[in-house]
């Protein structure tokens, strides 16, 4: 019986080492993604912004009722908070644009990491998760919006967090809170987030 115990103990130790190695690879991959996409998106910042972007900037600087647009209730408020933290003056349009672009870069990087976490959670290996995440983060639309003042990447971040909750195996209040808050904020940052509701209905129905 003792040799079997030794074998089982050895297997347990090897499994522990493999789990530690997997966690280390996950951390290294996530760090590399954050650094790589942060640099890539920052280098893509441009002076050629859309008319909508200029309107978002002006509304965020003006404040008041201008902060609440029916299509994206929370975006102006979030950006208004960002420009006030950085202490951008009400007439400093160019500086406000740059500040909000940097904020959008950070939001985009967070979205990429959330997408990477989803890939791992559904069973992809680290190498495959990296591949899928690169395809997502470098896709034309997402990359373009990452360097603009736009609402879509914030909506994508909240959607990814909601989906991350959906694919979490353990069903407790934290998982449900993540799904619900992801859905709520996805809709609040842009109305297109309503489509996440379809995925939630299907996903939750499959759990029954």
PDB file of C-alpha atoms in Angstrom:
ATOM      1  CA  UNK A   1       0.000   0.000   0.000  1.00  0.00           C
ATOM      2  CA  UNK A   2       2.861   2.388   0.728  1.00  0.00           C
ATOM      3  CA  UNK A   3       4.169   2.460  -2.874  1.00  0.00           C
ATOM      4  CA  UNK A   4       0.666   3.360  -4.062  1.00  0.00           C
ATOM      5  CA  UNK A   5       0.532   6.158  -1.519  1.00  0.00           C
ATOM      6  CA  UNK A   6       3.884   7.425  -2.768  1.00  0.00           C
ATOM      7  CA  UNK A   7       2.637   7.278  -6.347  1.00  0.00           C
ATOM      8  CA  UNK A   8      -0.536   9.164  -5.444  1.00  0.00           C
ATOM      9  CA  UNK A   9       1.468  11.707  -3.490  1.00  0.00           C
ATOM     10  CA  UNK A  10       3.851  12.179  -6.413  1.00  0.00           C
ATOM     11  CA  UNK A  11       0.954  12.616  -8.829  1.00  0.00           C
ATOM     12  CA  UNK A  12      -0.595  15.186  -6.502  1.00  0.00           C
ATOM     13  CA  UNK A  13       2.665  17.130  -6.336  1.00  0.00           C
ATOM     14  CA  UNK A  14       3.024  17.056 -10.123  1.00  0.00           C
ATOM     15  CA  UNK A  15      -0.571  18.260 -10.527  1.00  0.00           C
ATOM     16  CA  UNK A  16       0.139  21.081  -8.107  1.00  0.00           C
ATOM     17  CA  UNK A  17       3.241  22.088 -10.051  1.00  0.00           C
ATOM     18  CA  UNK A  18       1.300  21.973 -13.320  1.00  0.00           C
ATOM     19  CA  UNK A  19      -1.456  24.160 -11.831  1.00  0.00           C
ATOM     20  CA  UNK A  20       1.158  26.635 -10.598  1.00  0.00           C
ATOM     21  CA  UNK A  21       2.825  26.631 -14.022  1.00  0.00           C
ATOM     22  CA  UNK A  22      -0.547  27.208 -15.711  1.00  0.00           C
ATOM     23  CA  UNK A  23      -1.261  30.117 -13.369  1.00  0.00           C
ATOM     24  CA  UNK A  24       2.165  31.595 -14.095  1.00  0.00           C
ATOM     25  CA  UNK A  25       1.624  31.270 -17.855  1.00  0.00           C
ATOM     26  CA  UNK A  26      -1.787  32.957 -17.477  1.00  0.00           C
ATOM     27  CA  UNK A  27      -0.232  35.852 -15.585  1.00  0.00           C
ATOM     28  CA  UNK A  28       2.613  36.272 -18.064  1.00  0.00           C
ATOM     29  CA  UNK A  29       0.212  36.111 -21.013  1.00  0.00           C
ATOM     30  CA  UNK A  30      -2.152  38.650 -19.448  1.00  0.00           C
ATOM     31  CA  UNK A  31       0.751  40.999 -18.693  1.00  0.00           C
ATOM     32  CA  UNK A  32       2.068  40.680 -22.236  1.00  0.00           C
ATOM     33  CA  UNK A  33      -1.394  41.375 -23.655  1.00  0.00           C
ATOM     34  CA  UNK A  34      -1.877  44.451 -21.469  1.00  0.00           C
ATOM     35  CA  UNK A  35       1.525  45.859 -22.375  1.00  0.00           C
ATOM     36  CA  UNK A  36       1.354  45.000 -26.066  1.00  0.00           C
ATOM     37  CA  UNK A  37      -2.152  46.293 -26.683  1.00  0.00           C
ATOM     38  CA  UNK A  38      -1.588  49.322 -24.468  1.00  0.00           C
ATOM     39  CA  UNK A  39       1.390  50.343 -26.602  1.00  0.00           C
ATOM     40  CA  UNK A  40      -0.371  49.485 -29.884  1.00  0.00           C
ATOM     41  CA  UNK A  41      -3.505  51.449 -29.042  1.00  0.00           C
ATOM     42  CA  UNK A  42      -1.514  54.391 -27.672  1.00  0.00           C
ATOM     43  CA  UNK A  43       0.557  54.576 -30.861  1.00  0.00           C
ATOM     44  CA  UNK A  44      -2.675  54.645 -32.878  1.00  0.00           C
ATOM     45  CA  UNK A  45      -3.999  57.797 -31.189  1.00  0.00           C
ATOM     46  CA  UNK A  46      -4.962  60.322 -33.837  1.00  0.00           C
ATOM     47  CA  UNK A  47      -5.947  63.957 -34.263  1.00  0.00           C
ATOM     48  CA  UNK A  48      -8.601  62.930 -36.783  1.00  0.00           C
ATOM     49  CA  UNK A  49     -11.625  62.370 -34.577  1.00  0.00           C
ATOM     50  CA  UNK A  50     -15.236  62.117 -35.637  1.00  0.00           C
ATOM     51  CA  UNK A  51     -17.902  64.786 -35.290  1.00  0.00           C
ATOM     52  CA  UNK A  52     -19.623  62.574 -32.736  1.00  0.00           C
ATOM     53  CA  UNK A  53     -16.410  62.459 -30.717  1.00  0.00           C
ATOM     54  CA  UNK A  54     -16.194  66.248 -30.612  1.00  0.00           C
ATOM     55  CA  UNK A  55     -19.805  66.391 -29.462  1.00  0.00           C
ATOM     56  CA  UNK A  56     -19.089  63.830 -26.727  1.00  0.00           C
ATOM     57  CA  UNK A  57     -16.156  65.937 -25.562  1.00  0.00           C
ATOM     58  CA  UNK A  58     -18.133  69.180 -25.503  1.00  0.00           C
ATOM     59  CA  UNK A  59     -21.066  67.579 -23.689  1.00  0.00           C
ATOM     60  CA  UNK A  60     -18.707  66.106 -21.100  1.00  0.00           C
ATOM     61  CA  UNK A  61     -17.140  69.519 -20.506  1.00  0.00           C
ATOM     62  CA  UNK A  62     -20.482  71.360 -20.322  1.00  0.00           C
ATOM     63  CA  UNK A  63     -22.078  68.929 -17.872  1.00  0.00           C
ATOM     64  CA  UNK A  64     -25.658  69.163 -16.662  1.00  0.00           C
ATOM     65  CA  UNK A  65     -28.349  67.694 -18.896  1.00  0.00           C
ATOM     66  CA  UNK A  66     -25.815  67.291 -21.697  1.00  0.00           C
ATOM     67  CA  UNK A  67     -24.323  64.340 -19.789  1.00  0.00           C
ATOM     68  CA  UNK A  68     -27.402  62.182 -20.339  1.00  0.00           C
ATOM     69  CA  UNK A  69     -27.805  61.139 -23.947  1.00  0.00           C
ATOM     70  CA  UNK A  70     -30.669  58.685 -24.578  1.00  0.00           C
ATOM     71  CA  UNK A  71     -28.439  56.340 -26.606  1.00  0.00           C
ATOM     72  CA  UNK A  72     -25.584  56.215 -24.099  1.00  0.00           C
ATOM     73  CA  UNK A  73     -26.620  57.361 -20.657  1.00  0.00           C
ATOM     74  CA  UNK A  74     -23.390  56.819 -18.731  1.00  0.00           C
ATOM     75  CA  UNK A  75     -20.594  57.520 -21.217  1.00  0.00           C
ATOM     76  CA  UNK A  76     -20.637  61.304 -20.959  1.00  0.00           C
ATOM     77  CA  UNK A  77     -20.785  61.098 -17.189  1.00  0.00           C
ATOM     78  CA  UNK A  78     -17.802  58.750 -17.087  1.00  0.00           C
ATOM     79  CA  UNK A  79     -15.762  60.997 -19.379  1.00  0.00           C
ATOM     80  CA  UNK A  80     -16.836  64.095 -17.430  1.00  0.00           C
ATOM     81  CA  UNK A  81     -15.407  62.456 -14.326  1.00  0.00           C
ATOM     82  CA  UNK A  82     -12.177  61.627 -16.141  1.00  0.00           C
ATOM     83  CA  UNK A  83     -11.600  65.178 -17.419  1.00  0.00           C
ATOM     84  CA  UNK A  84     -12.337  66.616 -13.979  1.00  0.00           C
ATOM     85  CA  UNK A  85      -9.870  64.269 -12.317  1.00  0.00           C
ATOM     86  CA  UNK A  86      -7.212  65.388 -14.803  1.00  0.00           C
ATOM     87  CA  UNK A  87      -8.385  68.988 -14.259  1.00  0.00           C
ATOM     88  CA  UNK A  88      -9.172  69.835 -17.876  1.00  0.00           C
ATOM     89  CA  UNK A  89     -10.625  73.317 -18.287  1.00  0.00           C
ATOM     90  CA  UNK A  90     -14.051  73.835 -19.847  1.00  0.00           C
ATOM     91  CA  UNK A  91     -12.512  75.468 -22.935  1.00  0.00           C
ATOM     92  CA  UNK A  92      -9.599  73.054 -23.408  1.00  0.00           C
ATOM     93  CA  UNK A  93     -11.167  70.967 -26.156  1.00  0.00           C
ATOM     94  CA  UNK A  94      -7.906  69.544 -27.511  1.00  0.00           C
ATOM     95  CA  UNK A  95      -6.666  68.482 -24.078  1.00  0.00           C
ATOM     96  CA  UNK A  96     -10.054  66.954 -23.291  1.00  0.00           C
ATOM     97  CA  UNK A  97      -9.928  64.939 -26.529  1.00  0.00           C
ATOM     98  CA  UNK A  98      -6.471  63.601 -25.660  1.00  0.00           C
ATOM     99  CA  UNK A  99      -7.525  62.761 -22.096  1.00  0.00           C
ATOM    100  CA  UNK A 100     -10.636  60.914 -23.220  1.00  0.00           C
ATOM    101  CA  UNK A 101      -8.664  59.045 -25.899  1.00  0.00           C
ATOM    102  CA  UNK A 102      -6.218  57.813 -23.249  1.00  0.00           C
ATOM    103  CA  UNK A 103      -9.174  56.739 -21.084  1.00  0.00           C
ATOM    104  CA  UNK A 104     -10.550  54.813 -24.043  1.00  0.00           C
ATOM    105  CA  UNK A 105      -7.190  53.096 -24.540  1.00  0.00           C
ATOM    106  CA  UNK A 106      -7.319  51.873 -20.931  1.00  0.00           C
ATOM    107  CA  UNK A 107     -10.919  50.713 -21.392  1.00  0.00           C
ATOM    108  CA  UNK A 108      -9.901  48.861 -24.559  1.00  0.00           C
ATOM    109  CA  UNK A 109      -6.997  47.110 -22.838  1.00  0.00           C
ATOM    110  CA  UNK A 110      -9.314  46.036 -20.018  1.00  0.00           C
ATOM    111  CA  UNK A 111     -11.732  44.663 -22.627  1.00  0.00           C
ATOM    112  CA  UNK A 112      -8.980  42.616 -24.247  1.00  0.00           C
ATOM    113  CA  UNK A 113      -8.053  41.113 -20.871  1.00  0.00           C
ATOM    114  CA  UNK A 114     -11.708  40.317 -20.122  1.00  0.00           C
ATOM    115  CA  UNK A 115     -12.000  38.580 -23.495  1.00  0.00           C
ATOM    116  CA  UNK A 116      -8.829  36.601 -22.742  1.00  0.00           C
ATOM    117  CA  UNK A 117     -10.339  35.523 -19.406  1.00  0.00           C
ATOM    118  CA  UNK A 118     -13.496  34.346 -21.198  1.00  0.00           C
ATOM    119  CA  UNK A 119     -11.422  32.205 -23.571  1.00  0.00           C
ATOM    120  CA  UNK A 120      -9.618  30.576 -20.653  1.00  0.00           C
ATOM    121  CA  UNK A 121     -12.847  30.088 -18.703  1.00  0.00           C
ATOM    122  CA  UNK A 122     -14.500  28.159 -21.541  1.00  0.00           C
ATOM    123  CA  UNK A 123     -11.561  25.771 -21.717  1.00  0.00           C
ATOM    124  CA  UNK A 124      -9.106  27.194 -24.257  1.00  0.00           C
ATOM    125  CA  UNK A 125      -5.417  26.639 -23.614  1.00  0.00           C
ATOM    126  CA  UNK A 126      -3.279  29.699 -22.954  1.00  0.00           C
ATOM    127  CA  UNK A 127      -1.851  29.594 -26.490  1.00  0.00           C
ATOM    128  CA  UNK A 128      -5.290  29.327 -28.091  1.00  0.00           C
ATOM    129  CA  UNK A 129      -6.715  31.999 -25.805  1.00  0.00           C
ATOM    130  CA  UNK A 130      -3.869  34.293 -26.879  1.00  0.00           C
ATOM    131  CA  UNK A 131      -4.622  33.599 -30.531  1.00  0.00           C
ATOM    132  CA  UNK A 132      -8.328  34.320 -30.179  1.00  0.00           C
ATOM    133  CA  UNK A 133      -7.625  37.464 -28.138  1.00  0.00           C
ATOM    134  CA  UNK A 134      -5.169  38.786 -30.713  1.00  0.00           C
ATOM    135  CA  UNK A 135      -7.781  38.315 -33.432  1.00  0.00           C
ATOM    136  CA  UNK A 136     -10.324  40.184 -31.300  1.00  0.00           C
ATOM    137  CA  UNK A 137      -8.086  43.036 -30.155  1.00  0.00           C
ATOM    138  CA  UNK A 138      -6.616  43.631 -33.608  1.00  0.00           C
ATOM    139  CA  UNK A 139      -9.935  43.460 -35.444  1.00  0.00           C
ATOM    140  CA  UNK A 140     -10.550  46.542 -37.563  1.00  0.00           C
ATOM    141  CA  UNK A 141     -13.515  48.042 -35.724  1.00  0.00           C
ATOM    142  CA  UNK A 142     -12.248  47.421 -32.186  1.00  0.00           C
ATOM    143  CA  UNK A 143      -8.764  48.711 -32.982  1.00  0.00           C
ATOM    144  CA  UNK A 144     -10.148  51.846 -34.637  1.00  0.00           C
ATOM    145  CA  UNK A 145     -12.501  52.684 -31.787  1.00  0.00           C
ATOM    146  CA  UNK A 146      -9.724  52.123 -29.231  1.00  0.00           C
ATOM    147  CA  UNK A 147      -7.990  55.301 -30.409  1.00  0.00           C
ATOM    148  CA  UNK A 148     -11.134  57.408 -30.712  1.00  0.00           C
ATOM    149  CA  UNK A 149     -13.527  59.038 -28.261  1.00  0.00           C
ATOM    150  CA  UNK A 150     -16.295  56.479 -28.709  1.00  0.00           C
ATOM    151  CA  UNK A 151     -18.832  54.583 -26.647  1.00  0.00           C
ATOM    152  CA  UNK A 152     -18.515  51.142 -28.186  1.00  0.00           C
ATOM    153  CA  UNK A 153     -15.452  49.815 -26.395  1.00  0.00           C
ATOM    154  CA  UNK A 154     -16.914  50.658 -22.988  1.00  0.00           C
ATOM    155  CA  UNK A 155     -20.009  48.707 -24.016  1.00  0.00           C
ATOM    156  CA  UNK A 156     -17.782  45.844 -25.189  1.00  0.00           C
ATOM    157  CA  UNK A 157     -15.993  45.792 -21.810  1.00  0.00           C
ATOM    158  CA  UNK A 158     -19.254  45.525 -19.880  1.00  0.00           C
ATOM    159  CA  UNK A 159     -20.539  42.878 -22.299  1.00  0.00           C
ATOM    160  CA  UNK A 160     -17.377  40.808 -21.815  1.00  0.00           C
ATOM    161  CA  UNK A 161     -17.725  41.048 -18.033  1.00  0.00           C
ATOM    162  CA  UNK A 162     -21.331  39.896 -18.306  1.00  0.00           C
ATOM    163  CA  UNK A 163     -20.316  36.968 -20.506  1.00  0.00           C
ATOM    164  CA  UNK A 164     -17.489  36.117 -18.107  1.00  0.00           C
ATOM    165  CA  UNK A 165     -20.126  35.774 -15.405  1.00  0.00           C
ATOM    166  CA  UNK A 166     -22.253  33.592 -17.691  1.00  0.00           C
ATOM    167  CA  UNK A 167     -19.432  31.088 -18.257  1.00  0.00           C
ATOM    168  CA  UNK A 168     -18.431  30.934 -14.589  1.00  0.00           C
ATOM    169  CA  UNK A 169     -19.175  27.378 -13.376  1.00  0.00           C
ATOM    170  CA  UNK A 170     -19.976  28.195  -9.739  1.00  0.00           C
ATOM    171  CA  UNK A 171     -23.505  29.550  -9.503  1.00  0.00           C
ATOM    172  CA  UNK A 172     -23.650  32.013  -6.616  1.00  0.00           C
ATOM    173  CA  UNK A 173     -24.673  35.635  -6.026  1.00  0.00           C
ATOM    174  CA  UNK A 174     -21.306  36.937  -7.253  1.00  0.00           C
ATOM    175  CA  UNK A 175     -21.743  35.263 -10.635  1.00  0.00           C
ATOM    176  CA  UNK A 176     -25.294  36.532 -10.970  1.00  0.00           C
ATOM    177  CA  UNK A 177     -24.257  40.031  -9.887  1.00  0.00           C
ATOM    178  CA  UNK A 178     -21.511  40.074 -12.539  1.00  0.00           C
ATOM    179  CA  UNK A 179     -23.960  38.995 -15.248  1.00  0.00           C
ATOM    180  CA  UNK A 180     -26.599  41.523 -14.186  1.00  0.00           C
ATOM    181  CA  UNK A 181     -24.208  44.454 -13.749  1.00  0.00           C
ATOM    182  CA  UNK A 182     -22.452  43.669 -17.031  1.00  0.00           C
ATOM    183  CA  UNK A 183     -25.797  43.710 -18.844  1.00  0.00           C
ATOM    184  CA  UNK A 184     -26.957  46.880 -17.093  1.00  0.00           C
ATOM    185  CA  UNK A 185     -23.813  48.882 -17.812  1.00  0.00           C
ATOM    186  CA  UNK A 186     -23.478  47.519 -21.366  1.00  0.00           C
ATOM    187  CA  UNK A 187     -26.935  48.940 -22.125  1.00  0.00           C
ATOM    188  CA  UNK A 188     -26.177  52.154 -20.251  1.00  0.00           C
ATOM    189  CA  UNK A 189     -22.980  52.860 -22.183  1.00  0.00           C
ATOM    190  CA  UNK A 190     -24.727  52.229 -25.496  1.00  0.00           C
ATOM    191  CA  UNK A 191     -28.144  50.927 -26.433  1.00  0.00           C
ATOM    192  CA  UNK A 192     -26.638  48.165 -28.598  1.00  0.00           C
ATOM    193  CA  UNK A 193     -25.816  46.428 -25.308  1.00  0.00           C
ATOM    194  CA  UNK A 194     -29.433  45.263 -25.219  1.00  0.00           C
ATOM    195  CA  UNK A 195     -28.409  42.386 -27.483  1.00  0.00           C
ATOM    196  CA  UNK A 196     -26.397  40.903 -24.636  1.00  0.00           C
ATOM    197  CA  UNK A 197     -29.771  40.121 -23.095  1.00  0.00           C
ATOM    198  CA  UNK A 198     -30.409  37.481 -25.764  1.00  0.00           C
ATOM    199  CA  UNK A 199     -27.164  35.703 -24.921  1.00  0.00           C
ATOM    200  CA  UNK A 200     -27.986  35.877 -21.211  1.00  0.00           C
ATOM    201  CA  UNK A 201     -31.450  34.370 -21.735  1.00  0.00           C
ATOM    202  CA  UNK A 202     -30.019  31.477 -23.740  1.00  0.00           C
ATOM    203  CA  UNK A 203     -27.082  30.949 -21.393  1.00  0.00           C
ATOM    204  CA  UNK A 204     -29.176  30.993 -18.230  1.00  0.00           C
ATOM    205  CA  UNK A 205     -31.800  28.723 -19.799  1.00  0.00           C
ATOM    206  CA  UNK A 206     -29.087  26.131 -20.465  1.00  0.00           C
ATOM    207  CA  UNK A 207     -28.238  26.140 -16.749  1.00  0.00           C
ATOM    208  CA  UNK A 208     -31.774  25.073 -15.787  1.00  0.00           C
TER     209      UNK A 208
END
